[in-house]
XYZ file of C-alpha atoms in Angstrom:
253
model
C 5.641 25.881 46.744
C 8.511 23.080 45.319
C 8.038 21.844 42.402
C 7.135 18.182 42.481
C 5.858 17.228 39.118
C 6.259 18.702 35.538
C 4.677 17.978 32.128
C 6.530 18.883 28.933
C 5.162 18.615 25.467
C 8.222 18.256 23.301
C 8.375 19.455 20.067
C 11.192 20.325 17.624
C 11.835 24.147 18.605
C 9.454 25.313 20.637
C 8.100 23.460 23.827
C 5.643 24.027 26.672
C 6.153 23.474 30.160
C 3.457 22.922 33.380
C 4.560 21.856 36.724
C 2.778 20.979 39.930
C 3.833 20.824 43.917
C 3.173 17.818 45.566
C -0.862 18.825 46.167
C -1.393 18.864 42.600
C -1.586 22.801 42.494
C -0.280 25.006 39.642
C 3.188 26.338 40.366
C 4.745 26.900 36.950
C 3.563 27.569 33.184
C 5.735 27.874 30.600
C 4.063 28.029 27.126
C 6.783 28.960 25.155
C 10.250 27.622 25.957
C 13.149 27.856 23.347
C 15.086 24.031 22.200
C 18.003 26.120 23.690
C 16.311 27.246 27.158
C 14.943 23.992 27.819
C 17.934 22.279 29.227
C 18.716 25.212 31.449
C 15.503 25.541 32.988
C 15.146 22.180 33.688
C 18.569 21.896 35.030
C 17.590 25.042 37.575
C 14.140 23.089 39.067
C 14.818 20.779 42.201
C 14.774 17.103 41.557
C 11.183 15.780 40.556
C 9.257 13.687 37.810
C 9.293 15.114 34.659
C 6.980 13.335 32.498
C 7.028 13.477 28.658
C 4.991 11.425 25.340
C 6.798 8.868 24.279
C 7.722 10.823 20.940
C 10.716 11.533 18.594
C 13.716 12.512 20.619
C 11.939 12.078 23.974
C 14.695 8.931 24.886
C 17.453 12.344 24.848
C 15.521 14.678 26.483
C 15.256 11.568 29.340
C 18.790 10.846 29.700
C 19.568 14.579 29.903
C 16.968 15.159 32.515
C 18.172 12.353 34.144
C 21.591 13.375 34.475
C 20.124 17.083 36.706
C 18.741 14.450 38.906
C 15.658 14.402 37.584
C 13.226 11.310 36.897
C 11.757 11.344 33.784
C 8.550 9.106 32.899
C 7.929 8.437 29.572
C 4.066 7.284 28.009
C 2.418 6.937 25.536
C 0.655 9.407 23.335
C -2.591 7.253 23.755
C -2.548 7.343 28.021
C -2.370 10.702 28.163
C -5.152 11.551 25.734
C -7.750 10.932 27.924
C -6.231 13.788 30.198
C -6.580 16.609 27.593
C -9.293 19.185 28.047
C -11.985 19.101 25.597
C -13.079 21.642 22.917
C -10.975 23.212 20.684
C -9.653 25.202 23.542
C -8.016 22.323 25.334
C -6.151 21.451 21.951
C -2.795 23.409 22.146
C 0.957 23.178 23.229
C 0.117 24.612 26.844
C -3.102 22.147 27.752
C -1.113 19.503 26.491
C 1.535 19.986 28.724
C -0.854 20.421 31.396
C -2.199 17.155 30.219
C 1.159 14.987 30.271
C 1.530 16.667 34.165
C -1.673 15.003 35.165
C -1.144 12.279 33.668
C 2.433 11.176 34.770
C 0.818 11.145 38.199
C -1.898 8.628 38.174
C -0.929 5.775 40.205
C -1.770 3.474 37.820
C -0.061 5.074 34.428
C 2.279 2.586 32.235
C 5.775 4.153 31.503
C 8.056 3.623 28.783
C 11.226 2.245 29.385
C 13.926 4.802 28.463
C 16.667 3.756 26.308
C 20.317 4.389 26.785
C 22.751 5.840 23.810
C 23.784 2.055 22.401
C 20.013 0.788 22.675
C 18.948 3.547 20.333
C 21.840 3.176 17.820
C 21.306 -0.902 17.996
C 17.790 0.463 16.935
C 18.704 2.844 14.576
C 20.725 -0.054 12.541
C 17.815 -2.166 12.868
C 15.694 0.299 11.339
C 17.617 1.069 8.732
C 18.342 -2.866 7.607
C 14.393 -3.030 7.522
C 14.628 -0.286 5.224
C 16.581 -2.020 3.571
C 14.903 -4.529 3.115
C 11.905 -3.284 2.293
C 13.418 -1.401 -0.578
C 14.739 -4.704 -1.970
C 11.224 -6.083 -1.950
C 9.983 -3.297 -3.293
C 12.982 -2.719 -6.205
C 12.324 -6.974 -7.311
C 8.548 -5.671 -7.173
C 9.229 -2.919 -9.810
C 10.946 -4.799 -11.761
C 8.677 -7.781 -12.064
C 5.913 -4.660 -12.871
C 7.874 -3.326 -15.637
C 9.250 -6.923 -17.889
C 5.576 -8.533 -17.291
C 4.608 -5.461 -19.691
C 6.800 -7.104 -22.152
C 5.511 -11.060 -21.417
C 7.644 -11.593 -18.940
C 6.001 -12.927 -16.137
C 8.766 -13.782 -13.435
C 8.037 -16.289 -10.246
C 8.087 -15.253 -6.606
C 11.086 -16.458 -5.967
C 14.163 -13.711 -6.283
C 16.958 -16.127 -7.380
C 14.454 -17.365 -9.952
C 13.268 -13.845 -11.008
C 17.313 -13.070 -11.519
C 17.429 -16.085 -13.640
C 14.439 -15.195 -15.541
C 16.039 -12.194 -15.869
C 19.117 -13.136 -17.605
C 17.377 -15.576 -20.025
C 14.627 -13.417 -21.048
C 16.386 -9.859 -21.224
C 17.677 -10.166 -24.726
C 14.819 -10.273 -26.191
C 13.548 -7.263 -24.005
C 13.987 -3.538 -26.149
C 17.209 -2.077 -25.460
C 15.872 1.247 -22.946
C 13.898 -1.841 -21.125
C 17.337 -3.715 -20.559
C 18.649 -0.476 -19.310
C 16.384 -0.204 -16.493
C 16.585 -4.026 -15.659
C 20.642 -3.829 -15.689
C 19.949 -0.587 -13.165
C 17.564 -2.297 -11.006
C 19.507 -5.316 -10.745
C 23.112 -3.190 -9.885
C 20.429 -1.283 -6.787
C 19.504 -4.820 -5.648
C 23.028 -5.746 -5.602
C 24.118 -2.571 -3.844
C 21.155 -3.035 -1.400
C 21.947 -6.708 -0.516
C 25.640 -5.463 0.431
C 24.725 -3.093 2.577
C 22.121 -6.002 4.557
C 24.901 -8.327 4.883
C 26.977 -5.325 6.130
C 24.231 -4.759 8.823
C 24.539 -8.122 9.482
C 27.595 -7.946 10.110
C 27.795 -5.320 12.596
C 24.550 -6.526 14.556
C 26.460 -10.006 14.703
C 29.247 -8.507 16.317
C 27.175 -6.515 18.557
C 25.291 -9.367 19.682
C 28.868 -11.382 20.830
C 29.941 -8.667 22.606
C 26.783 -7.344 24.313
C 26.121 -9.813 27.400
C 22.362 -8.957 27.299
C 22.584 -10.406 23.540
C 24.310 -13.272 24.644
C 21.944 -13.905 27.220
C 18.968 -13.966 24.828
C 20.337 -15.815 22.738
C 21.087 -18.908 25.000
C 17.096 -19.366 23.872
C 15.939 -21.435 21.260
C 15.695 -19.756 18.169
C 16.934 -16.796 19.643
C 19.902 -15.231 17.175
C 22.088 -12.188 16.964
C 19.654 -10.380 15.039
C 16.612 -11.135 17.479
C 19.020 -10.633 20.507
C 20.300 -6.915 19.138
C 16.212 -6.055 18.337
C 14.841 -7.082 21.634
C 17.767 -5.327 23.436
C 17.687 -2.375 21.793
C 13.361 -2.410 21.930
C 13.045 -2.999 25.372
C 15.194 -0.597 27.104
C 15.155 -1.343 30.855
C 13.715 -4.624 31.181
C 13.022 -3.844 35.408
C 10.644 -1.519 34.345
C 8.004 -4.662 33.869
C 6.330 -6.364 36.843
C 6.960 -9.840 35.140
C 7.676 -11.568 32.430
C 3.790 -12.235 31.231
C 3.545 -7.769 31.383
C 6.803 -7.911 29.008
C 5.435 -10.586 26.895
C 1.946 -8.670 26.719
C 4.109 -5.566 25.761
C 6.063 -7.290 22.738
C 2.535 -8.568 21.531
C 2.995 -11.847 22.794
C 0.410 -14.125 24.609
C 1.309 -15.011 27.576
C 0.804 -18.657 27.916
């Protein structure tokens, strides 16, 4: 019988493969497919919906798929849960795969939208600028930690901890001015690469025309424009605008 649907449980080397005809009925099971095999056994199955968790590197495997003519359905981990076989037998590489078959055909199943090549690298600099940043916070943290232990007790503010900072650290012991002079050179390093990012997602955003769509809204900027384009993927994969609203965590009002 043809092959109509097929489940695949990715994984980083080894991945497991189950795939249905069009009445639902067991034509293939692959337990144990290479990283390297994958592509070539995909690429040898007639055109039909492959469906896959929404996990790391699923967004490749999807475009690849895509291009053997192939339509691939991402979901979430979460929807397809339900479809797993209980016990401790039903918890392995092969019933999971089983699992993401059955589930990619429910009528009713929300997708993931799959991203194209400049969506995930707009994403992968917006990750890493929140990384960024978060390491900043965390750096002014430590070092607010470490002078309080000497009665220096520095405000919330970061241009008023960095003043703080150069009025109080004479009188800080020498080793403790070492590790505020290194602290403050990573904070410096770390807000150059931000602006940096800034810089590039700026420049993104004016030359992307879904950017410059977005951000013809109020309070809509080249940072906001670059995260929502790179987070939503295909925006026709939502009904309406109140089921992408309800997807970005937004009320619809």
């Amino acid at each position: 019988m043809t092959i109509t649907t097929v489940g695949i449980d990715l994984a980083k080397n080894v991945f497991a493969v189950h795939g249905v005809d069009q009445n639902g009925r067991t034509v293939l099971v692959k337990p144990k497919v290479s990283r390297a095999a994958l592509p070539e056994l995909i690429a040898s199955l007639p055109p039909c919906v492959i469906g896959m968790e929404a996990c790391s590197g699923a967004h490749y495997w999807a475009r690849l798929f895509r291009q053997y003519g192939h339509e691939p359905r991402l979901m979430a981990a979460k929807f397809v849960s339900p479809y797993r076989m209980a016990g401790k037998s039903g918890k392995n590489d092969a019933a999971d795969a089983q699992a993401i078959c059955e589930a990619v055909r429910r009528p009713h199943m929300r997708f993931v939208p799959v991203k194209d090549e400049s969506q995930q690298a707009m994403q992968c600099l917006h990750r890493t600028r929140q990384g960024f940043i978060e390491e900043k916070t965390a750096t002014y943290n430590r070092l607010r930690g470490l002078i309080s232990e000497f009665g220096v007790i520095a405000p919330q503010s970061a241009d008023a901890l960095r003043h703080m900072v150069s009025v109080q650290k004479s009188s800080l012991p020498l080793q403790v001015q070492q590790c505020v002079d290194d602290l403050m050179e990573h904070v410096d390093r770390i807000e150059a690469n931000i602006t940096e990012y800034d810089r590039i997602l700026s420049h993104i955003a004016k030359t992307d025309h879904r950017s410059q769509r977005l951000m013809e809204l109020k309070g809509v900027g080249p940072t906001t424009a670059c995260a929502l384009v790179a987070s939503i993927g295909n925006a026709h994969d939502f009904k309406n605008g109140r089921q992408l609203a309800a997807w970005l965590g937004l009320t619809p009002s």
